Short mmCIF file of N, CA and C in Angstrom, two decimals:
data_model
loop_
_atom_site.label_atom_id
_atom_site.label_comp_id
_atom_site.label_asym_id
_atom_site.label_seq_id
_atom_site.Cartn_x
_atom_site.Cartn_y
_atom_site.Cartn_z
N UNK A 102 92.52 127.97 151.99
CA UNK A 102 91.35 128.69 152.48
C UNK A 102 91.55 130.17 152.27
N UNK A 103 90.60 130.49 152.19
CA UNK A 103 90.68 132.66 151.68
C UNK A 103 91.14 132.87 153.03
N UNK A 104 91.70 133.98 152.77
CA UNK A 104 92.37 135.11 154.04
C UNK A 104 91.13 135.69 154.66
N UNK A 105 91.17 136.16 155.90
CA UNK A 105 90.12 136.93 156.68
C UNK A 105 89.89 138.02 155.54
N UNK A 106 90.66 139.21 155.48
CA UNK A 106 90.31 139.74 154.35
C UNK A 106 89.36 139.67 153.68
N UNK A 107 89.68 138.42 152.53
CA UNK A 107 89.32 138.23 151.27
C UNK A 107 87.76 137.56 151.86
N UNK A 108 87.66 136.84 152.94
CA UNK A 108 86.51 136.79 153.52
C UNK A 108 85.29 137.68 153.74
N UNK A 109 86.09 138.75 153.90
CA UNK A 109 85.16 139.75 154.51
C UNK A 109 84.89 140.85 152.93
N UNK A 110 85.60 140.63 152.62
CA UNK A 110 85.35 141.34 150.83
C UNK A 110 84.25 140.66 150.13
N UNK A 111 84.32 139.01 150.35
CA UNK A 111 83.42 138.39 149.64
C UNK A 111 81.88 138.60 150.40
N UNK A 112 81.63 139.01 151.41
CA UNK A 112 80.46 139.12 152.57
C UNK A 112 79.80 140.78 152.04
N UNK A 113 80.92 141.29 151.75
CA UNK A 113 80.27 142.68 151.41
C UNK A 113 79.69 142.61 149.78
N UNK A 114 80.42 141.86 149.13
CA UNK A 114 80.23 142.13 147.73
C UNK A 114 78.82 141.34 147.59
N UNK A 115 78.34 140.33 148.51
CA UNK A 115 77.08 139.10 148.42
C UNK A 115 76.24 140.25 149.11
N UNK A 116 76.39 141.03 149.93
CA UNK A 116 75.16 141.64 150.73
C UNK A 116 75.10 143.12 149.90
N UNK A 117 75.72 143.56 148.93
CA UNK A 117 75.47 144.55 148.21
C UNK A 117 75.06 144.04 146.53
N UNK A 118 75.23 142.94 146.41
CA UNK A 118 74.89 142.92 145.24
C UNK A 118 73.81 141.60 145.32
N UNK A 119 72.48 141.98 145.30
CA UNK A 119 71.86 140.80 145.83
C UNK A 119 71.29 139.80 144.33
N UNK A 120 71.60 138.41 144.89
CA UNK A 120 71.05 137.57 143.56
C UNK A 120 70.45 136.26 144.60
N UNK A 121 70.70 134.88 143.80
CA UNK A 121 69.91 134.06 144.82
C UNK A 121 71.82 133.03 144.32
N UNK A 122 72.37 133.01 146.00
CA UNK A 122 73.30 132.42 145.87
C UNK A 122 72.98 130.98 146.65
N UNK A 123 74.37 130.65 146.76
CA UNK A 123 74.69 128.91 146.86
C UNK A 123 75.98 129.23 147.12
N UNK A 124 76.57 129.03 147.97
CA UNK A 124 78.02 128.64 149.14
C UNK A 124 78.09 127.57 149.25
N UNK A 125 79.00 127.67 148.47
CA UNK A 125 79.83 125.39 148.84
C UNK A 125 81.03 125.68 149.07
N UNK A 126 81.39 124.71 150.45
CA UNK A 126 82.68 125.14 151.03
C UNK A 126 83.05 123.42 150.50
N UNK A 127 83.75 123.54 150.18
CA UNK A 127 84.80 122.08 149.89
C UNK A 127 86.32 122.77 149.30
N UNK A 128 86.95 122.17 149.66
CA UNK A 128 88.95 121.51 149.64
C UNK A 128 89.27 120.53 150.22
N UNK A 129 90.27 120.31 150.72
CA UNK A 129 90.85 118.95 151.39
C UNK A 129 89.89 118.63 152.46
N UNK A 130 89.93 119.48 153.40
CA UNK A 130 88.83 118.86 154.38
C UNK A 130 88.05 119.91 154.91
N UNK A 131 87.26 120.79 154.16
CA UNK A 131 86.72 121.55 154.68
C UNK A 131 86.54 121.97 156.14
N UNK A 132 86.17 120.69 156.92
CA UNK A 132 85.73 121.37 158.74
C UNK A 132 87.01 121.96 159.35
N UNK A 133 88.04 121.37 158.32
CA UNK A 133 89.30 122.02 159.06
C UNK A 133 89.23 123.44 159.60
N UNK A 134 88.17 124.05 159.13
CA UNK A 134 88.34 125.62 158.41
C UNK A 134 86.48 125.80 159.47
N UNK A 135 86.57 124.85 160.52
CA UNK A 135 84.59 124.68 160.62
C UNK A 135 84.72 126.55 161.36
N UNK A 136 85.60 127.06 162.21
CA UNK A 136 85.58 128.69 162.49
C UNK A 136 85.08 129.23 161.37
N UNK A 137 85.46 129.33 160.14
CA UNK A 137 85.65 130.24 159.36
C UNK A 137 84.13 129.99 158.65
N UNK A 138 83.66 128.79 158.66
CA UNK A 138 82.28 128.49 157.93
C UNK A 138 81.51 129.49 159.04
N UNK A 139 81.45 129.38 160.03
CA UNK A 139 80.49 129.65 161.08
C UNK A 139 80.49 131.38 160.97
N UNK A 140 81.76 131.90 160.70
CA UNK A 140 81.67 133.28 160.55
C UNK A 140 80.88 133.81 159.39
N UNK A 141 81.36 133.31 158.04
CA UNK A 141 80.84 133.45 156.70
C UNK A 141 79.14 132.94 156.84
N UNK A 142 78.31 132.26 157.86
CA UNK A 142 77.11 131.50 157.06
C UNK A 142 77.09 132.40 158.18
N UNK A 143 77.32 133.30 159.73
CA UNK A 143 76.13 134.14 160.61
C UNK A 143 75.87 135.40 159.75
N UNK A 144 77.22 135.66 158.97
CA UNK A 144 76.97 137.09 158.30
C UNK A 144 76.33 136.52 156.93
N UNK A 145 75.86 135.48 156.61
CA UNK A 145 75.27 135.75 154.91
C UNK A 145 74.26 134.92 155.14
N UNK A 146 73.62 134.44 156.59
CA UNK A 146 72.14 133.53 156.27
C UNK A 146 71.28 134.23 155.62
N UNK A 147 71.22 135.26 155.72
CA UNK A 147 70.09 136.08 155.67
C UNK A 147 69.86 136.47 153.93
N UNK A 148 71.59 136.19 152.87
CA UNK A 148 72.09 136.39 151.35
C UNK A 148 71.57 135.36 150.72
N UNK A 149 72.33 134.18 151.43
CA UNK A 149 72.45 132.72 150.60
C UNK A 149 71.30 131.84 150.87
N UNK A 150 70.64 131.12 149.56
CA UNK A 150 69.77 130.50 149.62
C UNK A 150 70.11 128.92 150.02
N UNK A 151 71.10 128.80 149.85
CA UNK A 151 71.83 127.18 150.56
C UNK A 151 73.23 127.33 150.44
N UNK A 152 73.01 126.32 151.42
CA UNK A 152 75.09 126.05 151.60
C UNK A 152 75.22 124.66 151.59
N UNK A 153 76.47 124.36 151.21
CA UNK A 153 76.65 122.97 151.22
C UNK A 153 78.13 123.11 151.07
N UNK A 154 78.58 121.66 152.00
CA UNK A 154 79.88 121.50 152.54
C UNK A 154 80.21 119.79 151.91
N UNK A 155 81.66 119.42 151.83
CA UNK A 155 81.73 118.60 150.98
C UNK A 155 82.81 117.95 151.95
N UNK A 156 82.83 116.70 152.59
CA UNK A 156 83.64 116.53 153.70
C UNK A 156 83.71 114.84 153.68
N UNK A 157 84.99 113.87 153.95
CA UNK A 157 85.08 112.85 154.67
C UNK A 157 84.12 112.24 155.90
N UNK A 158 83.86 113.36 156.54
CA UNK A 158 82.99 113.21 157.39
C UNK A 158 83.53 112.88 158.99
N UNK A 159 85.05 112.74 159.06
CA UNK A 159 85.92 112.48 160.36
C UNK A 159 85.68 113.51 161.15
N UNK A 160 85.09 114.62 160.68
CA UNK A 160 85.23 115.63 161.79
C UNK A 160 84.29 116.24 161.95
N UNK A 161 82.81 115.25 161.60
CA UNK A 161 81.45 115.52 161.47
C UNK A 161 81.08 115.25 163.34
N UNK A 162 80.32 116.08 163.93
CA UNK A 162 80.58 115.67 165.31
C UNK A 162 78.63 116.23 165.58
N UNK A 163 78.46 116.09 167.04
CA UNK A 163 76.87 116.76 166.90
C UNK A 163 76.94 118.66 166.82
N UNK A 164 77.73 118.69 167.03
CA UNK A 164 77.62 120.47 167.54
C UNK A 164 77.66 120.88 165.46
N UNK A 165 78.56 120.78 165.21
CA UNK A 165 78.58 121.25 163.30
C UNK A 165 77.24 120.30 162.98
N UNK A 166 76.91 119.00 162.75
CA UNK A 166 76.04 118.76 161.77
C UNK A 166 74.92 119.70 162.56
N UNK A 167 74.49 119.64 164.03
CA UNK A 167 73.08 120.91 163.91
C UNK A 167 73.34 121.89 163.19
N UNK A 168 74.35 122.74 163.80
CA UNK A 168 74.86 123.84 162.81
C UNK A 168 74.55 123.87 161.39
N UNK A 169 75.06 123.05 161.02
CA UNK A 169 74.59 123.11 159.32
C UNK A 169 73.17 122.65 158.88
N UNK A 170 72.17 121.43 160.49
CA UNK A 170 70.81 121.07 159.56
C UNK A 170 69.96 122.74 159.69
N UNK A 171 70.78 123.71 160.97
CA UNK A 171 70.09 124.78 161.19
C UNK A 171 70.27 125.61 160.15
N UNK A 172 71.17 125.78 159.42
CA UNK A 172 71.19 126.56 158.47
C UNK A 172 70.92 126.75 156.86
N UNK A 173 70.20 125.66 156.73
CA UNK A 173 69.45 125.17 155.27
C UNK A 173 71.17 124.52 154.86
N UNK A 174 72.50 123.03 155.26
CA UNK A 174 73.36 123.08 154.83
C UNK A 174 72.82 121.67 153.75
N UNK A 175 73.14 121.34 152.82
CA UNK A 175 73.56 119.84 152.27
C UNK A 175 74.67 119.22 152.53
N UNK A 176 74.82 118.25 153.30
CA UNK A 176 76.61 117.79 153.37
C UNK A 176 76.90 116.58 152.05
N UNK A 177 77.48 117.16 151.40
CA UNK A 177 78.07 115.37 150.61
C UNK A 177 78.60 115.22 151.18
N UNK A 178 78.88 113.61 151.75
CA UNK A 178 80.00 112.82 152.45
C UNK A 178 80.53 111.87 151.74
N UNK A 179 82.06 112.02 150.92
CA UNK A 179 82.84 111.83 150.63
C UNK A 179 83.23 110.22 150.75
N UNK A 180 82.34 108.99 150.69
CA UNK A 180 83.29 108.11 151.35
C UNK A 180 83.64 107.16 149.87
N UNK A 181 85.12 106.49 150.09
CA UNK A 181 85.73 105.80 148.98
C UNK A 181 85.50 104.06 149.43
N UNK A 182 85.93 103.44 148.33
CA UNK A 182 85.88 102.08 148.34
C UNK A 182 87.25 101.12 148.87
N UNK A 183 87.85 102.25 149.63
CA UNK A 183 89.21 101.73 149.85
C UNK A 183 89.36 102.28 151.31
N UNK A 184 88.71 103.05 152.00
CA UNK A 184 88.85 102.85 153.42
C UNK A 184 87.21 102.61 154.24
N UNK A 185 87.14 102.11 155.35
CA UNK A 185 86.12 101.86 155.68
C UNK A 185 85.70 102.87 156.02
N UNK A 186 84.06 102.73 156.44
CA UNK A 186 83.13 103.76 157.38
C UNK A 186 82.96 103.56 158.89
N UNK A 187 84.15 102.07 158.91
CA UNK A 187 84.01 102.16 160.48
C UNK A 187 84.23 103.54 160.97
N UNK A 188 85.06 103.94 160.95
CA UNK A 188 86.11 104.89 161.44
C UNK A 188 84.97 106.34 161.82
N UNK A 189 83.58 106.31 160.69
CA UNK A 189 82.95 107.21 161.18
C UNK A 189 81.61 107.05 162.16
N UNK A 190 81.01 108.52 162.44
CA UNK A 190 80.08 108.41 163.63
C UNK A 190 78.75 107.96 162.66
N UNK A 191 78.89 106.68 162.43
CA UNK A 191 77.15 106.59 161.63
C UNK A 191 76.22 106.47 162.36
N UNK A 192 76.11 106.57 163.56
CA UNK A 192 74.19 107.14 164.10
C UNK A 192 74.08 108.68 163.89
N UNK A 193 75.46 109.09 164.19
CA UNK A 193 74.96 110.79 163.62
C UNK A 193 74.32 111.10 162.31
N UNK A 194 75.08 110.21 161.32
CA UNK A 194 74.55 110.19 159.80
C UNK A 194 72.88 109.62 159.78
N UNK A 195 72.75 108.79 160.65
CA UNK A 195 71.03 108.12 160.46
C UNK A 195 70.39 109.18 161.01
N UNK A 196 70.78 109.59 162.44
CA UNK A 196 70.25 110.77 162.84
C UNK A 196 70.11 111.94 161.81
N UNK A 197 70.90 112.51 161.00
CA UNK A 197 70.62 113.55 160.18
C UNK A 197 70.76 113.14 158.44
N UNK A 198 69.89 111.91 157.97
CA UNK A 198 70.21 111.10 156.90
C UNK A 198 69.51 112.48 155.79
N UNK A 199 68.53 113.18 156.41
CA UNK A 199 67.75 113.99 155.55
C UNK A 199 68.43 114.95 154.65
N UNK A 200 70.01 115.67 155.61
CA UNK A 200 70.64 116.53 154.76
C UNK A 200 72.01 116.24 154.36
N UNK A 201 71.94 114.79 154.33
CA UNK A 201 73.03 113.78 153.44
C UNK A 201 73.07 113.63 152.39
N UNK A 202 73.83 113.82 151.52
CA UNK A 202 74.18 112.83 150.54
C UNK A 202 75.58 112.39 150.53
N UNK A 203 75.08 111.08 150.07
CA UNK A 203 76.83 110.30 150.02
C UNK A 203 77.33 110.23 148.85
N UNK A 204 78.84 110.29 148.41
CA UNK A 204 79.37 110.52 147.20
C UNK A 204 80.09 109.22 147.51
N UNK A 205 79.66 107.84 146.67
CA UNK A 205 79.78 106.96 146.88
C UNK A 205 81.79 106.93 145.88
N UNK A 206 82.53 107.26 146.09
CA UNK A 206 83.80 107.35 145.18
C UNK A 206 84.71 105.59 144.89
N UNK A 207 84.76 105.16 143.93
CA UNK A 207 85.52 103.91 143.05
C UNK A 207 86.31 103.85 142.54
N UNK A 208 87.27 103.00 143.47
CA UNK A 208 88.34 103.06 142.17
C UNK A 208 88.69 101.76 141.48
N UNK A 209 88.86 101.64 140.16
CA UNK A 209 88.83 99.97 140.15
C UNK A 209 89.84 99.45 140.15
N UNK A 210 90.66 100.16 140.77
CA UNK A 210 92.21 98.69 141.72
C UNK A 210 91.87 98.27 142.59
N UNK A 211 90.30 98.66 143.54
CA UNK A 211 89.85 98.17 144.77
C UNK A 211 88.63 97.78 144.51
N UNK A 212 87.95 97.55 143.82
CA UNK A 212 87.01 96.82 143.39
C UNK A 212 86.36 96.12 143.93
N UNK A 213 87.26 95.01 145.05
CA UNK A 213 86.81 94.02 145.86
C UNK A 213 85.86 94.39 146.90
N UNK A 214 86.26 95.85 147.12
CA UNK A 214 85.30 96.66 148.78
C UNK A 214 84.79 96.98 148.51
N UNK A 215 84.34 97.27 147.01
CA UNK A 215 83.00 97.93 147.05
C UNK A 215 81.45 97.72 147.12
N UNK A 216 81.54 96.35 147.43
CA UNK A 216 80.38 95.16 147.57
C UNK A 216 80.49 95.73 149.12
N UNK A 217 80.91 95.48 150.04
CA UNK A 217 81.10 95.48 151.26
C UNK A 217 81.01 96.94 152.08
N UNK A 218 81.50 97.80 151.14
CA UNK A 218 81.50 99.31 151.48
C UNK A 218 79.99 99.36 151.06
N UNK A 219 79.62 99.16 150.36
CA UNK A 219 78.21 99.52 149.84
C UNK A 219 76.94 99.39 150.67
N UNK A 220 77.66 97.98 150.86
CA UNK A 220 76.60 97.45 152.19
C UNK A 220 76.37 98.20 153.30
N UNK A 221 77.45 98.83 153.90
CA UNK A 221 77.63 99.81 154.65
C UNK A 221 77.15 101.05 154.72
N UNK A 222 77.10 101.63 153.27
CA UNK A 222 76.53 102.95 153.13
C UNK A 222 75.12 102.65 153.67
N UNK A 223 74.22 101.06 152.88
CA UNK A 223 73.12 101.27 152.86
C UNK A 223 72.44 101.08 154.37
N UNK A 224 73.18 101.22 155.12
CA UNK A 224 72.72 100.34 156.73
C UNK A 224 72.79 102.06 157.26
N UNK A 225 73.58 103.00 156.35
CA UNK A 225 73.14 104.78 156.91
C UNK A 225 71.54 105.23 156.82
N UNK A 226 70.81 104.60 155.92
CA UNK A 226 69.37 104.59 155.57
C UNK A 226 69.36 106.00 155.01
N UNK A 227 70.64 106.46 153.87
CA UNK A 227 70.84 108.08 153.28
C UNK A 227 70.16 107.41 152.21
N UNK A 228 69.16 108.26 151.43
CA UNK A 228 68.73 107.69 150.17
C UNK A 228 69.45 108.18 148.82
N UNK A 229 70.05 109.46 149.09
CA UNK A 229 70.87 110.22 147.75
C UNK A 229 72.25 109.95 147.63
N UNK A 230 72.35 108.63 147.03
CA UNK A 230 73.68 108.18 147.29
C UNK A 230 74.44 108.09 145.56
N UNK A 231 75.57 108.95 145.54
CA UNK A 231 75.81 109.09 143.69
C UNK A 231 77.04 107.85 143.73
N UNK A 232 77.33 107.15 142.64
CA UNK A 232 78.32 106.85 142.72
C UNK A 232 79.16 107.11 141.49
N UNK A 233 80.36 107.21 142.35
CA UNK A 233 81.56 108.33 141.24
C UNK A 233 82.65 107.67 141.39
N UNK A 234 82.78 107.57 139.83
CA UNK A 234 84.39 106.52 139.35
C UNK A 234 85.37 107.47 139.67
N UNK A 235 86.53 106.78 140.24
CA UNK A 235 87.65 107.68 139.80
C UNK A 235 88.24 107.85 138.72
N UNK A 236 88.58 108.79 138.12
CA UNK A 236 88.29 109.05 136.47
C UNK A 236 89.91 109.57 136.16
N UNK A 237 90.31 110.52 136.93
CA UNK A 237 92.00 111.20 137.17
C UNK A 237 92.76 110.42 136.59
N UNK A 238 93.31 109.42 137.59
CA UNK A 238 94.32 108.70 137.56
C UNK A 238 94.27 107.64 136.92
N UNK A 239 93.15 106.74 137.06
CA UNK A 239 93.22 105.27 137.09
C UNK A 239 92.25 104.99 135.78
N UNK A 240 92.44 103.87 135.02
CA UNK A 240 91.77 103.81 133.69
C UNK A 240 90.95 102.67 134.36
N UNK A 241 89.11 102.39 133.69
CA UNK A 241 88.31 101.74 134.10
C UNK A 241 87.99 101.14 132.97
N UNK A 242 88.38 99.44 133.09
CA UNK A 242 87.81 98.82 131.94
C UNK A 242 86.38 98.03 131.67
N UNK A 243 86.07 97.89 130.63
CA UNK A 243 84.44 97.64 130.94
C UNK A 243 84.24 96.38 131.63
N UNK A 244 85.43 95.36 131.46
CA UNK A 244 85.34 94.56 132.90
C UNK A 244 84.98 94.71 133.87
N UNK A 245 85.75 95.57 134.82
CA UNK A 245 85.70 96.11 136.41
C UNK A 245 84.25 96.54 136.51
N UNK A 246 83.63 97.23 135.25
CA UNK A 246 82.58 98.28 135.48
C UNK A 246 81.19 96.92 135.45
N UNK A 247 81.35 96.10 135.09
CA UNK A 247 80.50 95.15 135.15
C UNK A 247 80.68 93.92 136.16
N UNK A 248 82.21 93.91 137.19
CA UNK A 248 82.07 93.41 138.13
C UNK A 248 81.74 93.72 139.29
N UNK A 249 80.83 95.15 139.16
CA UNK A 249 79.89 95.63 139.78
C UNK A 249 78.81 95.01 140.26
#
């Protein structure tokens, strides 16, 4: 995450040099850092034309998602085919399905959950749902991609 500093350098350089921006906070887990969003989006609502945060969603709670539907945010939520969505708050997600999107992520050594994970996403009632191979590590053969 940037230093306070380098924070406050980037706030001056957006409010003196005006264009039509876009703030996307994503790394490992962005909310880790949810202080530092809240400082950066009171001083630049007024700069940035959207923000968007890129998150698992474990540490999506009611107080941040208002926060972000108040502030024009998009959240992608991050979920893979290899751990469940029990684990998250999905009435919060139905409750705020409007400034969702889900980044549906695959990998095809797990293949088997993704029938089942899927099912899951669709019971969030999010309609912008991408789905994204894992491409890095793991090689996808046109098998797997058709036992879709």
């Amino acid at each position: 995450m940037l230093s306070q500093e380098s924070i406050d350098k980037l706030i001056i350089f957006i409010k003196n040099n005006p264009a039509e921006y876009v703030i996307n906070f994503f790394w490992w887990e962005a909310l880790l850092e949810y202080n530092k969003i809240i400082y950066i989006v009171t001083r630049l609502s007024d700069y940035v034309s959207k923000f968007t945060i890129w998150t698992n969603g474990l540490l999506l709670n009611d107080e941040n998602i208002k926060f972000f539907k108040d502030n024009n945010f998009i959240i992608y939520l991050s979920i893979d085919n290899i751990t469940s969505i029990k684990f998250l708050n999905t009435q919060l997600f139905k409750q705020y399905n409007d400034i969702i999107n889900i980044n549906f992520i695959n990998d095809p050594d797990f293949l088997y959950n993704s029938l089942a994970t899927y099912e899951d996403i669709k019971d969030l009632e999010i309609t912008n749902i991408s789905f994204l191979p894992v491409l890095a590590t793991k090689k996808w053969s046109k098998q797997k991609l058709l036992d879709l």
